[in-house]
Amino acid sequence: MDLFDMTEDVSMQIVNNTLLIDGNAVAQLLWRFVFNFIVVGVIIHFFYYPKSRRRDYYFTFSLINISVFLLIILMGSVKIKVGFALGIFAIFGIIRYRTESVPIREMTYLFVIIAISVVNALAIQLSLAELLIANALFVFSVWLLENERWLKHVSCKLVLYDKIHLITPDKREELIADLQKRIGIEISKVEIGHIDFLRDAVYIKVYYESKTREINTVDMIERLPRESDRF
């Protein structure tokens, strides 16, 4: 066999390996994708969405999960490292989508979703039992921390208050009563912040237990915008 025939055989073998469908690889890709999608879907749909009701983040988390999973599993032959996947999260954390400040709860869910996608895509050497246990631990941890039986959610609002004469410690009960009357919620604790004696105004952080399961992201705002930021 001359050199030309050997080169032709090698070329044909490469073409055949490239074009022919590997049934085992396709089956592994599909079941891993479905399994990963179900696990992340359970976390998003049953733990995150019932409290936040943010359809935009529901959409974002789902597509990021799919994108990271497919990106890693299809690039498995390029000796990809876990640092690459975590680097994607770092990029998201730096740019913060350049549209709005992503709340810490949403960023935590984003990190969990990326971690699950990385585990399910790179855990080729793990057995099915180990993979199931790892994903079950993710789901159990999220359920445990989101369960209100163990941790009560306390909401807070930042209020710009005008009755500055009520901020003294001896009038704390009168202050809370006035805030409850004006806001319409049962207040458990208040914290006095920045005091402006020139304008007779004070920033007060009001803590209360929400009667609904929803987590209002507006309540998480810790400071009011400056006058220059409003326009």
Short mmCIF file of C-alpha atoms in Angstrom, two decimals:
data_model
loop_
_atom_site.label_atom_id
_atom_site.label_comp_id
_atom_site.label_asym_id
_atom_site.label_seq_id
_atom_site.Cartn_x
_atom_site.Cartn_y
_atom_site.Cartn_z
CA MET A 1 0.00 0.00 0.00
CA ASP A 2 1.53 3.32 -1.07
CA LEU A 3 1.42 6.60 0.76
CA PHE A 4 -1.49 7.90 -1.32
CA ASP A 5 -3.70 4.94 -0.39
CA MET A 6 -2.84 5.28 3.28
CA THR A 7 -3.69 8.98 3.22
CA GLU A 8 -6.98 8.26 1.46
CA ASP A 9 -7.91 5.59 4.02
CA VAL A 10 -7.16 7.93 6.92
CA SER A 11 -9.19 10.71 5.32
CA MET A 12 -12.16 8.39 4.74
CA GLN A 13 -11.98 7.19 8.34
CA ILE A 14 -12.00 10.76 9.64
CA VAL A 15 -14.97 11.62 7.41
CA ASN A 16 -16.87 8.54 8.53
CA ASN A 17 -16.23 9.26 12.20
CA THR A 18 -17.32 12.85 11.71
CA LEU A 19 -20.45 12.30 9.67
CA LEU A 20 -21.83 9.09 11.11
CA ILE A 21 -24.13 9.44 14.10
CA ASP A 22 -22.87 7.93 17.33
CA GLY A 23 -26.01 6.48 18.85
CA ASN A 24 -24.54 6.13 22.33
CA ALA A 25 -23.28 9.71 22.37
CA VAL A 26 -26.62 11.07 21.15
CA ALA A 27 -28.55 9.02 23.71
CA GLN A 28 -26.26 10.19 26.51
CA LEU A 29 -26.64 13.79 25.38
CA LEU A 30 -30.44 13.57 25.30
CA TRP A 31 -30.95 11.85 28.66
CA ARG A 32 -28.45 14.15 30.39
CA PHE A 33 -30.16 17.18 28.86
CA VAL A 34 -33.63 16.02 29.93
CA PHE A 35 -32.40 15.08 33.40
CA ASN A 36 -30.63 18.41 33.87
CA PHE A 37 -33.62 20.35 32.53
CA ILE A 38 -36.02 18.58 34.90
CA VAL A 39 -33.84 19.17 37.98
CA VAL A 40 -33.36 22.87 37.23
CA GLY A 41 -37.02 23.19 36.23
CA VAL A 42 -38.11 21.85 39.63
CA ILE A 43 -35.92 24.39 41.42
CA ILE A 44 -37.08 27.32 39.31
CA HIS A 45 -40.78 26.45 39.07
CA PHE A 46 -41.48 25.15 42.56
CA PHE A 47 -39.03 27.10 44.74
CA TYR A 48 -38.07 30.35 43.05
CA TYR A 49 -41.10 31.39 41.00
CA PRO A 50 -43.88 30.98 43.64
CA LYS A 51 -42.27 33.66 45.81
CA SER A 52 -40.85 36.08 43.26
CA ARG A 53 -43.33 35.82 40.37
CA ARG A 54 -40.62 37.16 38.08
CA ARG A 55 -41.22 35.71 34.62
CA ASP A 56 -38.17 37.52 33.26
CA TYR A 57 -35.84 35.69 35.63
CA TYR A 58 -37.72 32.43 34.98
CA PHE A 59 -36.89 32.88 31.31
CA THR A 60 -33.29 33.91 32.03
CA PHE A 61 -32.51 31.03 34.40
CA SER A 62 -33.96 28.44 32.03
CA LEU A 63 -32.01 29.62 28.99
CA ILE A 64 -28.77 30.07 30.93
CA ASN A 65 -29.13 26.51 32.20
CA ILE A 66 -29.60 25.17 28.67
CA SER A 67 -26.81 27.32 27.23
CA VAL A 68 -24.19 26.41 29.84
CA PHE A 69 -25.08 22.72 29.74
CA LEU A 70 -24.87 22.40 25.96
CA LEU A 71 -21.77 24.59 25.77
CA ILE A 72 -19.86 22.42 28.23
CA ILE A 73 -21.04 18.99 27.11
CA LEU A 74 -20.43 19.72 23.41
CA MET A 75 -16.98 21.14 24.13
CA GLY A 76 -15.97 18.18 26.28
CA SER A 77 -13.29 17.18 23.78
CA VAL A 78 -11.48 20.50 24.23
CA LYS A 79 -10.28 19.66 27.77
CA ILE A 80 -12.50 22.30 29.25
CA LYS A 81 -11.95 23.15 32.90
CA VAL A 82 -14.46 23.95 35.61
CA GLY A 83 -12.90 27.40 35.80
CA PHE A 84 -14.31 28.13 32.36
CA ALA A 85 -17.87 27.59 33.57
CA LEU A 86 -17.27 29.61 36.72
CA GLY A 87 -15.73 32.30 34.53
CA ILE A 88 -19.07 32.60 32.74
CA PHE A 89 -20.71 33.32 36.08
CA ALA A 90 -17.99 35.86 36.87
CA ILE A 91 -18.70 37.65 33.60
CA PHE A 92 -22.40 37.80 34.48
CA GLY A 93 -21.50 39.14 37.91
CA ILE A 94 -19.29 41.86 36.45
CA ILE A 95 -21.57 43.14 33.71
CA ARG A 96 -24.77 42.53 35.75
CA TYR A 97 -26.54 42.60 32.39
CA ARG A 98 -25.92 46.39 32.29
CA THR A 99 -29.65 47.04 32.63
CA GLU A 100 -30.50 46.66 36.31
CA SER A 101 -28.87 45.58 39.52
CA VAL A 102 -29.63 41.88 39.94
CA PRO A 103 -30.80 41.15 43.52
CA ILE A 104 -28.66 38.83 45.63
CA ARG A 105 -31.38 36.14 45.72
CA GLU A 106 -31.53 36.00 41.92
CA MET A 107 -27.74 35.93 41.68
CA THR A 108 -27.66 33.01 44.12
CA TYR A 109 -30.18 31.05 42.07
CA LEU A 110 -28.16 31.87 38.97
CA PHE A 111 -25.02 30.43 40.57
CA VAL A 112 -26.88 27.27 41.67
CA ILE A 113 -28.28 26.75 38.17
CA ILE A 114 -24.85 27.16 36.58
CA ALA A 115 -23.36 24.76 39.14
CA ILE A 116 -25.99 22.12 38.37
CA SER A 117 -25.42 22.53 34.64
CA VAL A 118 -21.66 22.13 35.08
CA VAL A 119 -22.04 19.04 37.28
CA ASN A 120 -24.47 17.33 34.92
CA ALA A 121 -22.37 18.14 31.86
CA LEU A 122 -18.92 17.25 33.20
CA ALA A 123 -19.76 14.28 35.45
CA ILE A 124 -19.07 11.73 32.73
CA GLN A 125 -17.20 9.38 35.06
CA LEU A 126 -19.86 9.43 37.77
CA SER A 127 -22.34 6.62 38.04
CA LEU A 128 -26.04 7.23 37.62
CA ALA A 129 -26.60 6.79 41.37
CA GLU A 130 -23.95 9.40 42.23
CA LEU A 131 -25.42 11.83 39.71
CA LEU A 132 -28.92 11.35 41.11
CA ILE A 133 -27.70 11.86 44.69
CA ALA A 134 -25.78 15.02 43.74
CA ASN A 135 -28.82 16.57 42.05
CA ALA A 136 -31.10 15.44 44.88
CA LEU A 137 -28.83 17.23 47.34
CA PHE A 138 -29.16 20.42 45.29
CA VAL A 139 -32.95 20.19 45.31
CA PHE A 140 -33.13 19.25 49.00
CA SER A 141 -30.85 22.14 50.01
CA VAL A 142 -32.93 24.68 48.09
CA TRP A 143 -36.17 23.25 49.55
CA LEU A 144 -34.77 23.33 53.09
CA LEU A 145 -33.58 26.93 52.86
CA GLU A 146 -36.76 28.14 51.14
CA ASN A 147 -39.06 26.36 53.59
CA GLU A 148 -40.72 28.89 55.90
CA ARG A 149 -41.02 26.29 58.65
CA TRP A 150 -37.34 26.75 59.44
CA LEU A 151 -36.73 30.35 58.47
CA LYS A 152 -39.24 33.19 58.58
CA HIS A 153 -38.94 35.75 55.82
CA VAL A 154 -38.80 39.32 57.13
CA SER A 155 -39.38 42.07 54.58
CA CYS A 156 -38.11 45.60 54.92
CA LYS A 157 -38.88 48.96 53.42
CA LEU A 158 -36.88 52.15 53.38
CA VAL A 159 -39.07 55.09 54.37
CA LEU A 160 -38.30 58.80 54.10
CA TYR A 161 -40.06 60.01 57.24
CA ASP A 162 -41.12 63.57 57.97
CA LYS A 163 -42.02 63.53 61.68
CA ILE A 164 -38.48 63.84 62.92
CA HIS A 165 -39.55 64.61 66.50
CA LEU A 166 -40.63 60.96 66.94
CA ILE A 167 -37.21 59.39 66.36
CA THR A 168 -36.03 59.69 69.96
CA PRO A 169 -35.87 56.41 71.96
CA ASP A 170 -38.58 57.47 74.42
CA LYS A 171 -41.09 57.91 71.55
CA ARG A 172 -40.28 54.66 69.73
CA GLU A 173 -43.75 53.14 70.35
CA GLU A 174 -45.43 56.30 69.08
CA LEU A 175 -43.20 56.22 66.00
CA ILE A 176 -44.08 52.60 65.23
CA ALA A 177 -47.80 53.28 65.75
CA ASP A 178 -47.70 56.22 63.32
CA LEU A 179 -45.82 54.22 60.71
CA GLN A 180 -48.25 51.28 61.02
CA LYS A 181 -51.18 53.63 60.55
CA ARG A 182 -49.71 55.35 57.50
CA ILE A 183 -48.22 52.28 55.79
CA GLY A 184 -50.90 49.78 56.76
CA ILE A 185 -48.62 46.95 57.89
CA GLU A 186 -47.73 45.47 61.26
CA ILE A 187 -44.16 46.56 62.00
CA SER A 188 -41.85 44.36 64.06
CA LYS A 189 -38.77 46.61 64.18
CA VAL A 190 -37.48 49.95 62.93
CA GLU A 191 -33.96 51.28 62.42
CA ILE A 192 -33.16 54.98 62.31
CA GLY A 193 -30.84 55.95 59.49
CA HIS A 194 -29.58 59.23 58.06
CA ILE A 195 -31.10 62.31 59.72
CA ASP A 196 -31.50 65.60 57.86
CA PHE A 197 -32.32 68.33 60.39
CA LEU A 198 -32.34 71.02 57.69
CA ARG A 199 -35.20 69.33 55.84
CA ASP A 200 -36.85 67.72 58.87
CA ALA A 201 -36.55 64.27 57.31
CA VAL A 202 -35.06 60.96 58.38
CA TYR A 203 -34.50 57.61 56.67
CA ILE A 204 -36.12 54.74 58.56
CA LYS A 205 -35.82 51.07 57.68
CA VAL A 206 -39.06 49.30 58.57
CA TYR A 207 -39.11 45.53 59.18
CA TYR A 208 -42.31 43.48 58.95
CA GLU A 209 -43.49 39.94 58.30
CA SER A 210 -45.15 39.64 54.92
CA LYS A 211 -48.53 37.90 54.93
CA THR A 212 -48.00 36.60 51.41
CA ARG A 213 -45.30 34.21 50.19
CA GLU A 214 -44.13 36.64 47.55
CA ILE A 215 -40.77 38.34 47.89
CA ASN A 216 -41.07 41.87 46.58
CA THR A 217 -37.76 42.90 45.05
CA VAL A 218 -38.68 46.58 45.51
CA ASP A 219 -38.62 46.01 49.27
CA MET A 220 -34.98 45.03 48.97
CA ILE A 221 -33.96 48.55 47.89
CA GLU A 222 -31.68 49.82 50.63
CA ARG A 223 -31.40 53.44 49.55
CA LEU A 224 -33.53 55.97 47.76
CA PRO A 225 -32.20 57.43 44.50
CA ARG A 226 -30.64 60.85 44.46
CA GLU A 227 -32.46 63.72 42.83
CA SER A 228 -30.01 63.64 39.91
CA ASP A 229 -30.74 59.92 39.31
CA ARG A 230 -34.48 60.36 38.93
CA PHE A 231 -34.26 62.16 35.60
#
